Coordinates of C-alpha atoms in Angstrom, one line a residue:
M10 CA -6.4 -50.1 69.1
A11 CA -5.6 -53.2 67.0
D12 CA -3.7 -51.0 64.5
A13 CA -1.5 -49.5 67.2
E14 CA -0.8 -53.0 68.6
R15 CA 0.0 -54.3 65.2
E16 CA 2.3 -51.4 64.4
A17 CA 4.1 -51.9 67.7
A18 CA 4.6 -55.6 66.9
I19 CA 5.9 -54.8 63.5
A20 CA 8.3 -52.1 65.0
A21 CA 9.5 -54.6 67.6
E22 CA 10.1 -57.3 64.9
R23 CA 12.0 -54.8 62.7
M24 CA 14.1 -53.8 65.7
E25 CA 14.9 -57.4 66.6
R26 CA 16.0 -58.2 63.0
A27 CA 18.2 -55.1 62.9
I28 CA 19.8 -55.9 66.2
A29 CA 20.4 -59.5 65.1
F30 CA 23.0 -58.3 62.6
C31 CA 25.1 -56.8 65.4
H32 CA 26.0 -60.2 66.9
G33 CA 26.2 -59.0 70.4
N34 CA 28.2 -55.8 69.8
A35 CA 26.9 -53.2 72.3
Q36 CA 27.9 -50.1 70.3
C37 CA 26.3 -51.5 67.2
E38 CA 23.1 -52.3 69.1
E39 CA 22.9 -48.8 70.6
A40 CA 23.4 -47.3 67.1
V41 CA 20.7 -49.5 65.6
R42 CA 18.3 -48.7 68.4
K43 CA 18.9 -44.9 67.9
R44 CA 18.5 -45.2 64.1
E45 CA 15.3 -47.3 64.4
A46 CA 13.8 -44.9 67.0
A47 CA 14.6 -41.9 64.8
G48 CA 13.1 -43.6 61.8
A49 CA 9.9 -44.6 63.7
E50 CA 9.5 -41.0 64.9
K51 CA 10.0 -39.7 61.4
R52 CA 7.4 -42.1 60.0
Q53 CA 4.9 -41.1 62.7
Q54 CA 5.4 -37.4 61.9
R55 CA 5.0 -38.0 58.2
E56 CA 1.8 -40.1 58.8
A57 CA 0.4 -37.4 61.1
A58 CA 1.2 -34.7 58.6
D59 CA -0.4 -36.7 55.8
K60 CA -3.5 -37.4 57.9
A61 CA -3.9 -33.7 58.7
L62 CA -3.4 -32.7 55.1
K63 CA -5.9 -35.3 53.9
E64 CA -8.5 -34.0 56.3
A65 CA -7.9 -30.4 55.5
D66 CA -7.4 -30.6 51.7
P67 CA -7.8 -34.0 50.1
S68 CA -6.7 -32.8 46.6
G69 CA -3.5 -31.3 48.1
Y70 CA -2.9 -34.6 49.8
Y71 CA -3.2 -36.5 46.5
L72 CA -1.0 -34.0 44.8
A73 CA 1.7 -34.4 47.4
L74 CA 1.4 -38.2 47.1
A75 CA 1.7 -37.9 43.3
R76 CA 4.8 -35.7 43.8
R77 CA 6.4 -38.3 46.0
Y78 CA 5.8 -41.1 43.4
L79 CA 7.1 -38.9 40.5
A80 CA 10.2 -38.0 42.5
A81 CA 10.9 -41.7 43.2
A82 CA 10.3 -42.6 39.6
A83 CA 12.7 -39.8 38.5
F84 CA 15.3 -40.9 40.9
I85 CA 15.1 -44.5 39.7
A86 CA 15.1 -43.5 36.0
G87 CA 18.1 -41.2 36.7
A88 CA 20.1 -44.0 38.4
A89 CA 19.3 -46.4 35.6
G90 CA 20.3 -43.8 33.0
L91 CA 23.6 -43.2 34.8
Y92 CA 24.2 -46.9 35.0
V93 CA 23.6 -47.4 31.3
L94 CA 25.9 -44.4 30.4
V95 CA 28.7 -45.6 32.6
M96 CA 28.5 -49.2 31.4
N97 CA 28.4 -48.0 27.8
R98 CA 31.5 -45.9 28.3
L99 CA 33.4 -48.6 30.1
F100 CA 32.4 -51.6 28.1
G101 CA 30.9 -50.3 24.9
K102 CA 32.4 -51.6 21.7
R103 CA 33.5 -49.3 18.9
R104 CA 31.4 -49.5 15.8
R105 CA 33.2 -50.8 12.7
R106 CA 32.5 -49.5 9.2
R107 CA 31.6 -52.0 6.6
D108 CA 34.1 -52.3 3.8
G109 CA 31.7 -53.7 1.3
G110 CA 33.3 -57.1 1.4
S111 CA 36.5 -56.4 -0.6
D112 CA 40.0 -57.1 0.7
I113 CA 41.5 -54.5 -1.5
P114 CA 42.9 -51.5 0.5
R115 CA 41.7 -48.1 -0.6

């Protein structure tokens, strides 16, 4: 019971913080409420599915959890790699060949 109350308090606080950014705009508040409600429902469904999978097949649950973490790590690594590639293309300096110190043209 305490967990449900705590989760409700956290959800209410999250909703209040999200609505605070609307500064009284009714359309914005409505959109935020819909988005938060959809997100909460999706979280509850995911938690219920995880709980059912953990009870039915603990190894399958841990494999699914590992898959999520690996997917997140791959996404982050891909974004970082893309960032490095773009920055290198945009701002990378051309490498110069060493002449060996002489000023005589060849």
